[in-house]
CSV table of N, CA and C in Angstrom, one decimal:
chain,number,residue,atom,x,y,z
S,1328,UNK,N,85.3,120.3,106.4
S,1328,UNK,CA,84.3,119.5,107.0
S,1328,UNK,C,84.1,118.2,106.1
S,1329,UNK,N,83.8,117.1,106.8
S,1329,UNK,CA,83.7,115.8,106.1
S,1329,UNK,C,82.6,115.9,105.0
S,1330,UNK,N,81.5,116.5,105.2
S,1330,UNK,CA,80.4,116.5,104.2
S,1330,UNK,C,80.9,117.2,102.9
S,1331,UNK,N,81.7,118.2,103.1
S,1331,UNK,CA,82.2,118.9,101.9
S,1331,UNK,C,83.2,118.1,101.2
S,1332,UNK,N,84.0,117.4,101.9
S,1332,UNK,CA,85.0,116.5,101.3
S,1332,UNK,C,84.4,115.3,100.5
S,1333,UNK,N,83.3,114.8,101.1
S,1333,UNK,CA,82.6,113.7,100.4
S,1333,UNK,C,81.9,114.3,99.1
S,1334,UNK,N,81.3,115.5,99.2
S,1334,UNK,CA,80.7,116.1,98.1
S,1334,UNK,C,81.7,116.3,97.0
S,1335,UNK,N,82.9,116.8,97.4
S,1335,UNK,CA,84.0,117.0,96.4
S,1335,UNK,C,84.4,115.7,95.7
S,1336,UNK,N,84.5,114.7,96.5
S,1336,UNK,CA,84.9,113.4,95.9
S,1336,UNK,C,83.8,112.8,95.0
S,1337,UNK,N,82.6,113.1,95.3
S,1337,UNK,CA,81.5,112.7,94.4
S,1337,UNK,C,81.5,113.5,93.1
S,1338,UNK,N,81.7,114.8,93.2
S,1338,UNK,CA,81.8,115.6,92.1
S,1338,UNK,C,83.0,115.3,91.2
S,1339,UNK,N,84.0,114.8,91.7
S,1339,UNK,CA,85.2,114.4,91.0
S,1339,UNK,C,85.1,112.9,90.5
S,1340,UNK,N,84.0,112.3,90.7
S,1340,UNK,CA,83.8,110.9,90.3
S,1340,UNK,C,84.7,109.9,91.0
S,1341,UNK,N,85.1,110.3,92.2
S,1341,UNK,CA,85.9,109.4,93.0
S,1341,UNK,C,85.0,108.5,94.0
S,1342,UNK,N,83.8,108.9,94.2
S,1342,UNK,CA,82.9,108.2,95.0
S,1342,UNK,C,81.5,108.1,94.2
S,1343,UNK,N,80.8,107.1,94.4
S,1343,UNK,CA,79.4,107.0,93.8
S,1343,UNK,C,78.5,108.0,94.4
S,1344,UNK,N,77.5,108.3,93.6
S,1344,UNK,CA,76.5,109.3,94.0
S,1344,UNK,C,75.8,108.9,95.3
S,1345,UNK,N,75.7,109.8,96.3
S,1345,UNK,CA,75.1,109.5,97.6
S,1345,UNK,C,74.8,110.8,98.3
S,1346,UNK,N,74.0,110.7,99.3
S,1346,UNK,CA,73.7,111.9,100.1
S,1346,UNK,C,74.8,112.2,101.2
S,1347,UNK,N,75.6,113.1,100.9
S,1347,UNK,CA,76.8,113.4,101.8
S,1347,UNK,C,76.3,113.9,103.2
S,1348,UNK,N,75.1,114.5,103.2
S,1348,UNK,CA,74.5,115.0,104.5
S,1348,UNK,C,74.2,113.8,105.4
S,1349,UNK,N,74.0,112.6,104.9
S,1349,UNK,CA,73.7,111.4,105.7
S,1349,UNK,C,75.0,110.6,105.9
S,1350,UNK,N,75.8,110.5,104.8
S,1350,UNK,CA,77.0,109.7,104.9
S,1350,UNK,C,78.1,110.3,105.9
S,1351,UNK,N,78.2,111.6,105.9
S,1351,UNK,CA,79.3,112.2,106.8
S,1351,UNK,C,79.0,111.9,108.3
S,1352,UNK,N,77.9,112.1,108.8
S,1352,UNK,CA,77.7,111.8,110.3
S,1352,UNK,C,77.7,110.3,110.5
S,1353,UNK,N,77.2,109.5,109.5
S,1353,UNK,CA,77.2,108.1,109.7
S,1353,UNK,C,78.7,107.5,109.8
S,1354,UNK,N,79.6,108.1,109.0
S,1354,UNK,CA,81.0,107.7,109.0
S,1354,UNK,C,81.6,108.1,110.3
S,1355,UNK,N,81.4,109.3,110.8
S,1355,UNK,CA,81.9,109.8,112.0
S,1355,UNK,C,81.4,108.9,113.2
S,1356,UNK,N,80.2,108.6,113.2
S,1356,UNK,CA,79.6,107.8,114.2
S,1356,UNK,C,80.2,106.4,114.3
S,1357,UNK,N,80.4,105.8,113.1
S,1357,UNK,CA,81.0,104.5,113.0
S,1357,UNK,C,82.4,104.5,113.5
S,1358,UNK,N,83.2,105.5,113.2
S,1358,UNK,CA,84.6,105.6,113.6
S,1358,UNK,C,84.6,105.8,115.1
S,1359,UNK,N,83.8,106.7,115.6
S,1359,UNK,CA,83.8,107.0,117.1
S,1359,UNK,C,83.5,105.8,117.9
S,1360,UNK,N,82.4,105.1,117.5
S,1360,UNK,CA,81.9,103.9,118.3
S,1360,UNK,C,82.9,102.8,118.1
S,1361,UNK,N,83.5,102.6,116.9
S,1361,UNK,CA,84.4,101.5,116.7
S,1361,UNK,C,85.8,101.7,117.3
S,1362,UNK,N,86.2,102.9,117.5
S,1362,UNK,CA,87.5,103.1,118.0
S,1362,UNK,C,87.6,103.6,119.5
S,1363,UNK,N,86.6,104.5,119.9
S,1363,UNK,CA,86.7,105.0,121.3
S,1363,UNK,C,85.4,104.9,122.1
S,1364,UNK,N,84.4,104.5,121.4
S,1364,UNK,CA,83.1,104.4,122.1
S,1364,UNK,C,83.1,103.2,123.1
S,1365,UNK,N,82.0,103.1,123.9
S,1365,UNK,CA,81.9,102.1,124.9
S,1365,UNK,C,81.9,100.7,124.4
S,1366,UNK,N,81.6,100.5,123.1
S,1366,UNK,CA,81.6,99.2,122.5
S,1366,UNK,C,82.9,98.8,121.8
S,1367,UNK,N,83.8,99.8,121.8
S,1367,UNK,CA,85.1,99.6,121.1
S,1367,UNK,C,86.0,98.6,121.9
S,1368,UNK,N,86.7,97.7,121.2
S,1368,UNK,CA,87.5,96.7,121.9
S,1368,UNK,C,88.7,97.4,122.6
S,1369,UNK,N,89.1,96.9,123.7
S,1369,UNK,CA,90.2,97.5,124.5
S,1369,UNK,C,91.6,97.0,123.9
S,1370,UNK,N,92.5,97.9,123.8
S,1370,UNK,CA,93.9,97.5,123.3
S,1370,UNK,C,94.9,98.0,124.3
S,1371,UNK,N,94.6,97.9,125.6
S,1371,UNK,CA,95.5,98.4,126.6
S,1371,UNK,C,97.0,98.2,126.3
S,1372,UNK,N,97.6,99.3,125.9
S,1372,UNK,CA,99.0,99.2,125.7
S,1372,UNK,C,99.5,98.4,124.5
S,1373,UNK,N,98.6,97.9,123.7
S,1373,UNK,CA,98.9,97.1,122.5
S,1373,UNK,C,98.9,97.9,121.3
S,1374,UNK,N,100.1,98.5,120.9
S,1374,UNK,CA,100.1,99.4,119.8
S,1374,UNK,C,99.7,98.6,118.5
S,1375,UNK,N,100.1,97.4,118.4
S,1375,UNK,CA,99.7,96.6,117.2
S,1375,UNK,C,98.2,96.4,117.1
S,1376,UNK,N,97.6,96.1,118.2
S,1376,UNK,CA,96.1,96.0,118.2
S,1376,UNK,C,95.4,97.3,117.9
S,1377,UNK,N,96.0,98.4,118.4
S,1377,UNK,CA,95.4,99.7,118.1
S,1377,UNK,C,95.5,100.1,116.6
S,1378,UNK,N,96.7,99.8,116.1
S,1378,UNK,CA,96.9,100.1,114.7
S,1378,UNK,C,96.0,99.3,113.8
S,1379,UNK,N,95.8,98.0,114.1
S,1379,UNK,CA,94.9,97.1,113.3
S,1379,UNK,C,93.5,97.6,113.4
S,1380,UNK,N,93.1,98.1,114.6
S,1380,UNK,CA,91.7,98.6,114.8
S,1380,UNK,C,91.5,99.9,113.9
S,1381,UNK,N,92.5,100.8,113.9
S,1381,UNK,CA,92.4,102.0,113.1
S,1381,UNK,C,92.3,101.6,111.6
S,1382,UNK,N,93.1,100.7,111.2
S,1382,UNK,CA,93.1,100.3,109.8
S,1382,UNK,C,91.8,99.6,109.4
S,1383,UNK,N,91.3,98.8,110.3
S,1383,UNK,CA,90.0,98.1,110.0
S,1383,UNK,C,88.9,99.1,109.9
S,1384,UNK,N,88.9,100.1,110.8
S,1384,UNK,CA,87.8,101.1,110.8
S,1384,UNK,C,88.0,102.0,109.6
S,1385,UNK,N,89.2,102.3,109.2
S,1385,UNK,CA,89.4,103.1,108.0
S,1385,UNK,C,88.9,102.4,106.8
S,1386,UNK,N,89.2,101.1,106.6
S,1386,UNK,CA,88.7,100.3,105.5
S,1386,UNK,C,87.1,100.3,105.5
S,1387,UNK,N,86.6,100.1,106.7
S,1387,UNK,CA,85.1,100.1,106.8
S,1387,UNK,C,84.5,101.4,106.3
S,1388,UNK,N,85.1,102.5,106.7
S,1388,UNK,CA,84.6,103.9,106.3
S,1388,UNK,C,84.7,104.1,104.8
S,1389,UNK,N,85.8,103.7,104.3
S,1389,UNK,CA,86.0,103.9,102.8
S,1389,UNK,C,85.1,103.0,102.0
S,1390,UNK,N,84.9,101.8,102.5
S,1390,UNK,CA,84.0,100.8,101.8
S,1390,UNK,C,82.6,101.3,101.9
S,1391,UNK,N,82.2,101.9,103.1
S,1391,UNK,CA,80.9,102.4,103.2
S,1391,UNK,C,80.6,103.5,102.3
S,1392,UNK,N,81.6,104.3,102.0
S,1392,UNK,CA,81.4,105.4,101.0
S,1392,UNK,C,81.4,105.0,99.6
S,1393,UNK,N,81.8,103.7,99.3
S,1393,UNK,CA,81.8,103.2,98.0
S,1393,UNK,C,83.1,103.0,97.3
S,1394,UNK,N,84.2,103.0,98.1
S,1394,UNK,CA,85.5,102.7,97.6
S,1394,UNK,C,85.6,101.2,97.6
S,1395,UNK,N,85.8,100.6,96.4
S,1395,UNK,CA,85.7,99.2,96.3
S,1395,UNK,C,86.9,98.5,96.9
S,1396,UNK,N,88.1,98.9,96.7
S,1396,UNK,CA,89.3,98.3,97.3
S,1396,UNK,C,90.3,99.3,97.7
S,1397,UNK,N,90.1,99.8,98.9
S,1397,UNK,CA,91.0,100.9,99.4
S,1397,UNK,C,92.5,100.5,99.4
S,1398,UNK,N,92.7,99.3,99.8
S,1398,UNK,CA,94.1,98.9,99.9
S,1398,UNK,C,94.8,98.9,98.5
S,1399,UNK,N,94.1,98.4,97.5
S,1399,UNK,CA,94.7,98.4,96.2
S,1399,UNK,C,94.9,99.8,95.6
S,1400,UNK,N,94.1,100.7,96.0
S,1400,UNK,CA,94.2,102.1,95.5
S,1400,UNK,C,95.1,102.9,96.3
S,1401,UNK,N,95.7,102.3,97.3
S,1401,UNK,CA,96.7,103.0,98.1
S,1401,UNK,C,96.2,104.0,99.1
S,1402,UNK,N,94.9,103.9,99.4
S,1402,UNK,CA,94.2,104.9,100.3
S,1402,UNK,C,94.5,104.5,101.8
S,1403,UNK,N,94.8,103.3,102.1
S,1403,UNK,CA,95.1,102.8,103.4
S,1403,UNK,C,96.5,102.2,103.4
S,1404,UNK,N,97.4,102.8,104.2
S,1404,UNK,CA,98.8,102.3,104.3
S,1404,UNK,C,99.2,102.2,105.8
S,1405,UNK,N,100.0,101.2,106.0
S,1405,UNK,CA,100.5,101.0,107.4
S,1405,UNK,C,101.7,102.0,107.6
S,1406,UNK,N,101.7,102.6,108.8
S,1406,UNK,CA,102.8,103.5,109.2
S,1406,UNK,C,103.0,103.4,110.7
S,1407,UNK,N,104.2,103.7,111.1
S,1407,UNK,CA,104.6,103.7,112.5
S,1407,UNK,C,103.9,104.9,113.2
S,1408,UNK,N,103.2,104.6,114.3
S,1408,UNK,CA,102.6,105.7,115.0
S,1408,UNK,C,103.6,106.2,116.0
S,1409,UNK,N,103.6,107.6,116.3
S,1409,UNK,CA,104.6,108.1,117.2
S,1409,UNK,C,104.3,107.7,118.6
């Protein structure tokens, strides 16, 4: 569960101190609304646009949790989607 993963990352000093009970559902909500919710941009058949949207949402989530530069730390990488 995401809350447990966030708590583990905090305990390992990988994330700053925060309330994982609040952070976990906030991150899930942001990802859901940003990628598949009614406000999410449409990428009809545009794999490149979909990939960029997933990458942007991932960066947003990591930054919201306190990861300063996810790209430099290798937490976000581009890959070909099946």
